[in-house]
PDB file of C-alpha atoms in Angstrom:
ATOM      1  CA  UNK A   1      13.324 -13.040 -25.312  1.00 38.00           C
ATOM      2  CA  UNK A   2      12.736 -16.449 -24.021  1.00 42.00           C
ATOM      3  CA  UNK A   3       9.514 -17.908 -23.302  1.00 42.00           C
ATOM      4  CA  UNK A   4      10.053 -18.098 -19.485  1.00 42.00           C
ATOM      5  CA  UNK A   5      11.295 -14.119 -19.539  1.00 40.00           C
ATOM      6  CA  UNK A   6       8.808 -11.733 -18.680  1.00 41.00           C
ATOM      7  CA  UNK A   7       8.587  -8.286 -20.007  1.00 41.00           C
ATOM      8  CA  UNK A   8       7.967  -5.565 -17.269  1.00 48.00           C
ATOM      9  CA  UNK A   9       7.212  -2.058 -18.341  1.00 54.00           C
ATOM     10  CA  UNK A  10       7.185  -0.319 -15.136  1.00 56.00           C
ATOM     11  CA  UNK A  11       7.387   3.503 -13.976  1.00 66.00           C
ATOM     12  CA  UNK A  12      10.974   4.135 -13.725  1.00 68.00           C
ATOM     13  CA  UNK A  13      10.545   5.668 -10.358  1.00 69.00           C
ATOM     14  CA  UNK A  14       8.802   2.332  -9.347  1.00 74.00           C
ATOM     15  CA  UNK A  15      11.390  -0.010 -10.537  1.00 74.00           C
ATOM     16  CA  UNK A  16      13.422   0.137  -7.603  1.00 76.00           C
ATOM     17  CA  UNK A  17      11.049  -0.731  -4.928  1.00 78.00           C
ATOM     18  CA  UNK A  18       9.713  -3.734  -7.290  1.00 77.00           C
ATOM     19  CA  UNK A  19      13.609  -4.929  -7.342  1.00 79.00           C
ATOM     20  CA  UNK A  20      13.617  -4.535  -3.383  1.00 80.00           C
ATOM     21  CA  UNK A  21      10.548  -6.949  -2.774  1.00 82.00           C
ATOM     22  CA  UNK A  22      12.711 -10.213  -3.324  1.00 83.00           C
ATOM     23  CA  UNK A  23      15.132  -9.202  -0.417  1.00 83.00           C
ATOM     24  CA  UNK A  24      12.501  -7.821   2.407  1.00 87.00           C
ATOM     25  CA  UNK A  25      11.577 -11.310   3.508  1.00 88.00           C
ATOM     26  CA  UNK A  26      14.484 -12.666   4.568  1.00 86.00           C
ATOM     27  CA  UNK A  27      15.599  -9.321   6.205  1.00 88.00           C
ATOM     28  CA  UNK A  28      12.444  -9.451   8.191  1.00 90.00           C
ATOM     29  CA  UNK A  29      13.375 -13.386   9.119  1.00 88.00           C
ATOM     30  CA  UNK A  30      16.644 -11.728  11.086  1.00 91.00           C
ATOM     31  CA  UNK A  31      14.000  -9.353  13.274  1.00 92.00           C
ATOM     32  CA  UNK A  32      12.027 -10.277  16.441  1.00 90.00           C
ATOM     33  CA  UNK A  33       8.444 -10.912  15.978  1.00 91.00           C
ATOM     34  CA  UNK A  34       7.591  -7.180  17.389  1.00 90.00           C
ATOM     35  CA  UNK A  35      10.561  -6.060  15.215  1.00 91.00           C
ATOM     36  CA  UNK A  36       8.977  -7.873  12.274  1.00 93.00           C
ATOM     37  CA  UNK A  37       5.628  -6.429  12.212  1.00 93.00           C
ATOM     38  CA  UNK A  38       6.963  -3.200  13.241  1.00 92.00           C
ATOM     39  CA  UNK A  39       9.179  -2.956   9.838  1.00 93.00           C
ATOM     40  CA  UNK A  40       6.287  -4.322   8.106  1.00 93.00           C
ATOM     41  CA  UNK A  41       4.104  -1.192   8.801  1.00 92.00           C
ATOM     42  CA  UNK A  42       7.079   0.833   7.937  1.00 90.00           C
ATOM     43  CA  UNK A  43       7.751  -1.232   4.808  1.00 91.00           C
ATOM     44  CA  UNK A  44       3.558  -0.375   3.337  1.00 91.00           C
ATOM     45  CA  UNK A  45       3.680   2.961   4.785  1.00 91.00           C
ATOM     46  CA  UNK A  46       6.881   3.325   1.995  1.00 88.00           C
ATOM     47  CA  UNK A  47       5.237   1.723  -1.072  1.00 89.00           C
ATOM     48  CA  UNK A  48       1.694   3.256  -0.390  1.00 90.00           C
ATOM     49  CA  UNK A  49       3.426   6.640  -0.204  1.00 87.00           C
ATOM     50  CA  UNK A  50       5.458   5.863  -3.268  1.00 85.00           C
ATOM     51  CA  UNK A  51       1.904   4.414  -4.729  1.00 86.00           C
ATOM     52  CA  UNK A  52      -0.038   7.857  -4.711  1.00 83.00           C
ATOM     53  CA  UNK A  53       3.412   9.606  -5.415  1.00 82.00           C
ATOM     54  CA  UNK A  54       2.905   7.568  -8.837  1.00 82.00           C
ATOM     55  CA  UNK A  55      -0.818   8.724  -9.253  1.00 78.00           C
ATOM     56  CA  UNK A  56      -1.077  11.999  -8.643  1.00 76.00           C
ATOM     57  CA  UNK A  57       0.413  15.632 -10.921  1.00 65.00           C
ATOM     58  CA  UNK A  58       2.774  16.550  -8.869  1.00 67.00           C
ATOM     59  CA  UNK A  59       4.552  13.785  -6.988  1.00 62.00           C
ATOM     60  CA  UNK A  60       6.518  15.830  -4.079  1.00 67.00           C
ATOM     61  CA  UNK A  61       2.929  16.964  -2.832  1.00 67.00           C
ATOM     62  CA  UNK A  62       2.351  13.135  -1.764  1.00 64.00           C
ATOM     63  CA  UNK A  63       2.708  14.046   2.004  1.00 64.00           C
ATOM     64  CA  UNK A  64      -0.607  15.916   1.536  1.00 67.00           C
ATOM     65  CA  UNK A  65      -1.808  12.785   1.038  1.00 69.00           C
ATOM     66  CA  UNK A  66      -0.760  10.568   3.128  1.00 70.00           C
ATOM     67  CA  UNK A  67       2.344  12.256   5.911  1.00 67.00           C
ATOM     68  CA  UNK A  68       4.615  10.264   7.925  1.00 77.00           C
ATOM     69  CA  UNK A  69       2.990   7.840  10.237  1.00 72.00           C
ATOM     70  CA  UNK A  70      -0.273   8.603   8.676  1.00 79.00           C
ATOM     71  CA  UNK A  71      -0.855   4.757   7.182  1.00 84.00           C
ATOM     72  CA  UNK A  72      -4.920   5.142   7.514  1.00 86.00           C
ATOM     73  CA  UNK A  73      -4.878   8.010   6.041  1.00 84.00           C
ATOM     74  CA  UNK A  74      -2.718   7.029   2.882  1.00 86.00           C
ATOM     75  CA  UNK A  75      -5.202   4.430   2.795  1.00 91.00           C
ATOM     76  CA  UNK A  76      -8.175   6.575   2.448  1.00 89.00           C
ATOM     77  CA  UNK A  77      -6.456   8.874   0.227  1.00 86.00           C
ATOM     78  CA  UNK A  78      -5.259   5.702  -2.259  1.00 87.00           C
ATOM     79  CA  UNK A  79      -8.726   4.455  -2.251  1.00 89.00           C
ATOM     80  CA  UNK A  80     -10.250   7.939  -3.223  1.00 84.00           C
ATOM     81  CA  UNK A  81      -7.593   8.475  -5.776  1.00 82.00           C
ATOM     82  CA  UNK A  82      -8.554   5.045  -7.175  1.00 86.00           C
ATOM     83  CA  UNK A  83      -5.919   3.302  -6.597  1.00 88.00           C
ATOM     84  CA  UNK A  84      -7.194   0.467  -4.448  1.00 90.00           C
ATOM     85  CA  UNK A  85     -10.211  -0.993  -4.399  1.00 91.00           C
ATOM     86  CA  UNK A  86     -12.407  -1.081  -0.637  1.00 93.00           C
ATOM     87  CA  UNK A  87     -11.285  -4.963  -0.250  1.00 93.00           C
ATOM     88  CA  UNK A  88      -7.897  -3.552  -1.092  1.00 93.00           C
ATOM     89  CA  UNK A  89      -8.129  -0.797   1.940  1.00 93.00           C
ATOM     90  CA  UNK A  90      -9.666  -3.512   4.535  1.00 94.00           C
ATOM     91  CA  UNK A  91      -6.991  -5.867   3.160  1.00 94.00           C
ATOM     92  CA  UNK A  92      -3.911  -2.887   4.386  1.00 94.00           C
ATOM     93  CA  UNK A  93      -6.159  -2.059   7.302  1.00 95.00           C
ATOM     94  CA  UNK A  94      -6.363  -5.648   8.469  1.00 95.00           C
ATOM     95  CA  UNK A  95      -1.902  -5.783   7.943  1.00 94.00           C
ATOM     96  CA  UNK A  96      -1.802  -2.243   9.835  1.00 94.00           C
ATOM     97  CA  UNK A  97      -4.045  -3.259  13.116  1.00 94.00           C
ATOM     98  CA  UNK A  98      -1.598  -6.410  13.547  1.00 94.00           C
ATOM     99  CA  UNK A  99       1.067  -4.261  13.557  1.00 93.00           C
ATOM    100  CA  UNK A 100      -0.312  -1.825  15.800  1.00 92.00           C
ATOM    101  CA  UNK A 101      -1.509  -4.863  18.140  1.00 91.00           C
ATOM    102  CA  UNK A 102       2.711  -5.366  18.419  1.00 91.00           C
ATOM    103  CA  UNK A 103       3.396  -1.783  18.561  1.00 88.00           C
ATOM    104  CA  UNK A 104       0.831  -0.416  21.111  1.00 84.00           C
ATOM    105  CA  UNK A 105       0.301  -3.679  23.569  1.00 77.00           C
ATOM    106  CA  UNK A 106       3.593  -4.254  26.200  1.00 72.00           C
ATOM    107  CA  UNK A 107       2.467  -7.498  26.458  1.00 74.00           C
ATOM    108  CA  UNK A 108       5.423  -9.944  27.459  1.00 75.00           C
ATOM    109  CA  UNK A 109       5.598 -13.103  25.287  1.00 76.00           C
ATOM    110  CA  UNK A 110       3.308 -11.412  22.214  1.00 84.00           C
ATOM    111  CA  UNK A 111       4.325 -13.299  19.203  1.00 91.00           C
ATOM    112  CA  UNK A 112       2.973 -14.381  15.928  1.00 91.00           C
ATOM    113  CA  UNK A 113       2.725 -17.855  17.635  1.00 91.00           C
ATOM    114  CA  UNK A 114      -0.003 -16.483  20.010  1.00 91.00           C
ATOM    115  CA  UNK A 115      -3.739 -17.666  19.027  1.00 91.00           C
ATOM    116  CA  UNK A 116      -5.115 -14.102  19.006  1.00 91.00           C
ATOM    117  CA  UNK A 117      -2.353 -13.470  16.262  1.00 91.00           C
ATOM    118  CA  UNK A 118      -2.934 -16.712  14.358  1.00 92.00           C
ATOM    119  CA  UNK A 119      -6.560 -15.914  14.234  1.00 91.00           C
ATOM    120  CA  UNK A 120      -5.916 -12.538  13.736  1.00 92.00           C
ATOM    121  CA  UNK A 121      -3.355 -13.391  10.448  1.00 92.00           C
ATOM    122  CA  UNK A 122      -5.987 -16.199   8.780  1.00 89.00           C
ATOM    123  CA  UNK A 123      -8.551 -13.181   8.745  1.00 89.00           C
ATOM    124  CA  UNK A 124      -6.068 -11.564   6.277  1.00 90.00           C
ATOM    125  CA  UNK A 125      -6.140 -14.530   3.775  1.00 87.00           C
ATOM    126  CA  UNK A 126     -10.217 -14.874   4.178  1.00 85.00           C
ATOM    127  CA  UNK A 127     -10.550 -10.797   3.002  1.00 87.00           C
ATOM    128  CA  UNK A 128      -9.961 -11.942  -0.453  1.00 83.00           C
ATOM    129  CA  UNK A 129     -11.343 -15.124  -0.060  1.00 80.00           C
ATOM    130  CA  UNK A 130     -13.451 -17.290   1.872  1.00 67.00           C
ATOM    131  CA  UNK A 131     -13.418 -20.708   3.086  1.00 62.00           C
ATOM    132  CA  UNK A 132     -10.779 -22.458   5.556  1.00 65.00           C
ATOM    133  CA  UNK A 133      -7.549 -20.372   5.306  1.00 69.00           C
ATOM    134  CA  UNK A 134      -5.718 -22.739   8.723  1.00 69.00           C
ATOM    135  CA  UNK A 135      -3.872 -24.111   5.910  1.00 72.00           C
ATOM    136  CA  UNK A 136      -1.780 -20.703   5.523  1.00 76.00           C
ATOM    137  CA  UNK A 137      -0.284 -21.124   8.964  1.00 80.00           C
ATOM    138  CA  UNK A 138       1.750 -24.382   7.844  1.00 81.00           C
ATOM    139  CA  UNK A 139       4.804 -22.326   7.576  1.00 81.00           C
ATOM    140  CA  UNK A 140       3.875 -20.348  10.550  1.00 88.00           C
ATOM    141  CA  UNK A 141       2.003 -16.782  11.162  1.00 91.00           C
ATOM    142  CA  UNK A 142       4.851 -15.000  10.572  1.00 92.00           C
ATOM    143  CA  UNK A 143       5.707 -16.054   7.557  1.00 91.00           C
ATOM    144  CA  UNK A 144       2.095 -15.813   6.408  1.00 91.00           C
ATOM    145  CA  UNK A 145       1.726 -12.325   7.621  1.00 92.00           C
ATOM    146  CA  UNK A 146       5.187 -11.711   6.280  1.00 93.00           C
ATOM    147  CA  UNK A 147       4.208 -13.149   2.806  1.00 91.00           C
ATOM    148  CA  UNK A 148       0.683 -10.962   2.278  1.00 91.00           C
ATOM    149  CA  UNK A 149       1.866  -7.767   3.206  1.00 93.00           C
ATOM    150  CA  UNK A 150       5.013  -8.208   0.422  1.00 92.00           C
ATOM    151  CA  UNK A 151       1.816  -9.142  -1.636  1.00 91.00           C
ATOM    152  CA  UNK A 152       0.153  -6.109  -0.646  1.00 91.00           C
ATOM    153  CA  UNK A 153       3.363  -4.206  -1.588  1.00 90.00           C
ATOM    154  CA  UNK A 154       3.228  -5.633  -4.955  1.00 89.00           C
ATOM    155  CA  UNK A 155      -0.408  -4.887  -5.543  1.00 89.00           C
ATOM    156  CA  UNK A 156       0.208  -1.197  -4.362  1.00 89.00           C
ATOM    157  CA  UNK A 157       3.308  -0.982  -6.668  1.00 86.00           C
ATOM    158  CA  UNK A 158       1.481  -3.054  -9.914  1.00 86.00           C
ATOM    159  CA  UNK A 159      -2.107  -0.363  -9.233  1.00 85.00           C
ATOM    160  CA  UNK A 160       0.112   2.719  -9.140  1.00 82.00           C
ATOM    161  CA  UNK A 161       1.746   1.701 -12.213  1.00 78.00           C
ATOM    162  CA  UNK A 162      -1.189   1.162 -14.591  1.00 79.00           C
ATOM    163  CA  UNK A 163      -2.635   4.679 -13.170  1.00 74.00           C
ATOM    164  CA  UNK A 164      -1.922   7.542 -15.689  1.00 64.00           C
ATOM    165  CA  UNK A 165      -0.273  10.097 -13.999  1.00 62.00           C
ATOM    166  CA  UNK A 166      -2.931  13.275 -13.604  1.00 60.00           C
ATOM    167  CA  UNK A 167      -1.004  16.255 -15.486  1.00 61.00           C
ATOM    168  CA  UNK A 168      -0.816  19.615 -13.587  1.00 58.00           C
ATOM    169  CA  UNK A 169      -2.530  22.713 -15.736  1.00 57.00           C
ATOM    170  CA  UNK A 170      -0.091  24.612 -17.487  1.00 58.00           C
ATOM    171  CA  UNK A 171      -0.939  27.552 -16.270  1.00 59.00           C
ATOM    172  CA  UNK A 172      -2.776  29.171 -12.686  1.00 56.00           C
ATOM    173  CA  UNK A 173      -4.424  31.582 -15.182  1.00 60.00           C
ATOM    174  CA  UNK A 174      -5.783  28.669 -16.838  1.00 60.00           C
ATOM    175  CA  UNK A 175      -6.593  26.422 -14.316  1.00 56.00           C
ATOM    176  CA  UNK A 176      -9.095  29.565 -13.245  1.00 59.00           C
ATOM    177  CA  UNK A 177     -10.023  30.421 -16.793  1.00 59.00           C
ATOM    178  CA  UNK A 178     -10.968  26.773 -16.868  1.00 56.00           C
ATOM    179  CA  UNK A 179     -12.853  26.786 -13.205  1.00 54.00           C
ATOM    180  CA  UNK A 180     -14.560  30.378 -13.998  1.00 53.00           C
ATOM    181  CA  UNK A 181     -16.120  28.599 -17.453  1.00 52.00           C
ATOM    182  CA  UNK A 182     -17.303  25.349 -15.705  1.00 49.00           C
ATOM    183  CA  UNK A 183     -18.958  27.737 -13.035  1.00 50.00           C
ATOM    184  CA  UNK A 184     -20.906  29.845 -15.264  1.00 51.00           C
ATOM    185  CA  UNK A 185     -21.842  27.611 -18.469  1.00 50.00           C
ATOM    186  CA  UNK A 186     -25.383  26.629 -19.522  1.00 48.00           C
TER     187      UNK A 186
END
């Protein structure tokens, strides 16, 4: 291993959707600014549901979680399951209402070039930290907004993998066996 090689010791059912970050950007570049922040929603949505997946015993009951088109609450539930932190869940909250402001407003000329949106994508930047973030729109809104919420994906993907995976009792009989003793102990 060189000294510029980096290890990575990731979930195998993670590894793909780590691999896919690289390309998502300039994919997004080829969309309209709607159909940008549109794909972005759809893009968390994926990697929070493939987040909790990760976290908890038995990963084909993440829709109880979090279902389709459910983003806020797949927040919620990540945050509860520990997952992300609360600056975490104002951070996807923050990525989500953007994309809803492009989703759920027919307004003719909307685009990341707007000042509502500029304003609206520097507020991103100052949840983590504060101070002057104009300097984030040098390479435009879109690309700023494009670039945190592929950070955001990364985060999800980099939390879900350091969770241990809760195992599922062996048993009904002794989950209940183990619930009936809790109830009734000293």
């Amino acid at each position: 291993m060189t000294e510029h090689s980096i290890q990575m010791d990731v979930a195998p059912e993670l590894l793909p959707l780590m691999k896919l970050i690289p390309s998502l950007a300039p994919e997004l570049g080829k969309e309209s600014d709607r159909g940008c922040a549109l794909l972005v929603g759809c893009i968390l949505e994926k990697y929070l549901r493939a987040s909790i997946a990760q976290a908890i015993a038995i990963p084909n009951k993440a829709s109880h979680f979090m279902g389709r088109g459910q983003i806020g609450k797949g927040i919620e539930s990540a945050e509860c399951l520990g997952l992300i932190s609360a600056v975490d869940a104002k951070a996807l909250k923050a990525t989500i209402q953007i994309r809803n402001d492009f989703a759920h407003v027919a307004e003719p000329g909307k685009s990341f070039s707007s000042p509502e949106v500029e304003k609206a994508v520097v507020g991103l930047y100052s949840i983590y930290r504060h101070g002057d973030h104009a300097a984030v729109l040098q390479a435009g809104a879109r690309q700023a907004y494009v670039s945190f919420s592929l950070s955001l994906c990364s985060l999800l993907l980099a939390r879900a993998d350091q969770i241990t995976r809760r195992a599922p009792p062996a048993d009904l009989k002794e989950l209940t066996d183990r619930m009936f003793f809790w109830w009734f102990r000293d």
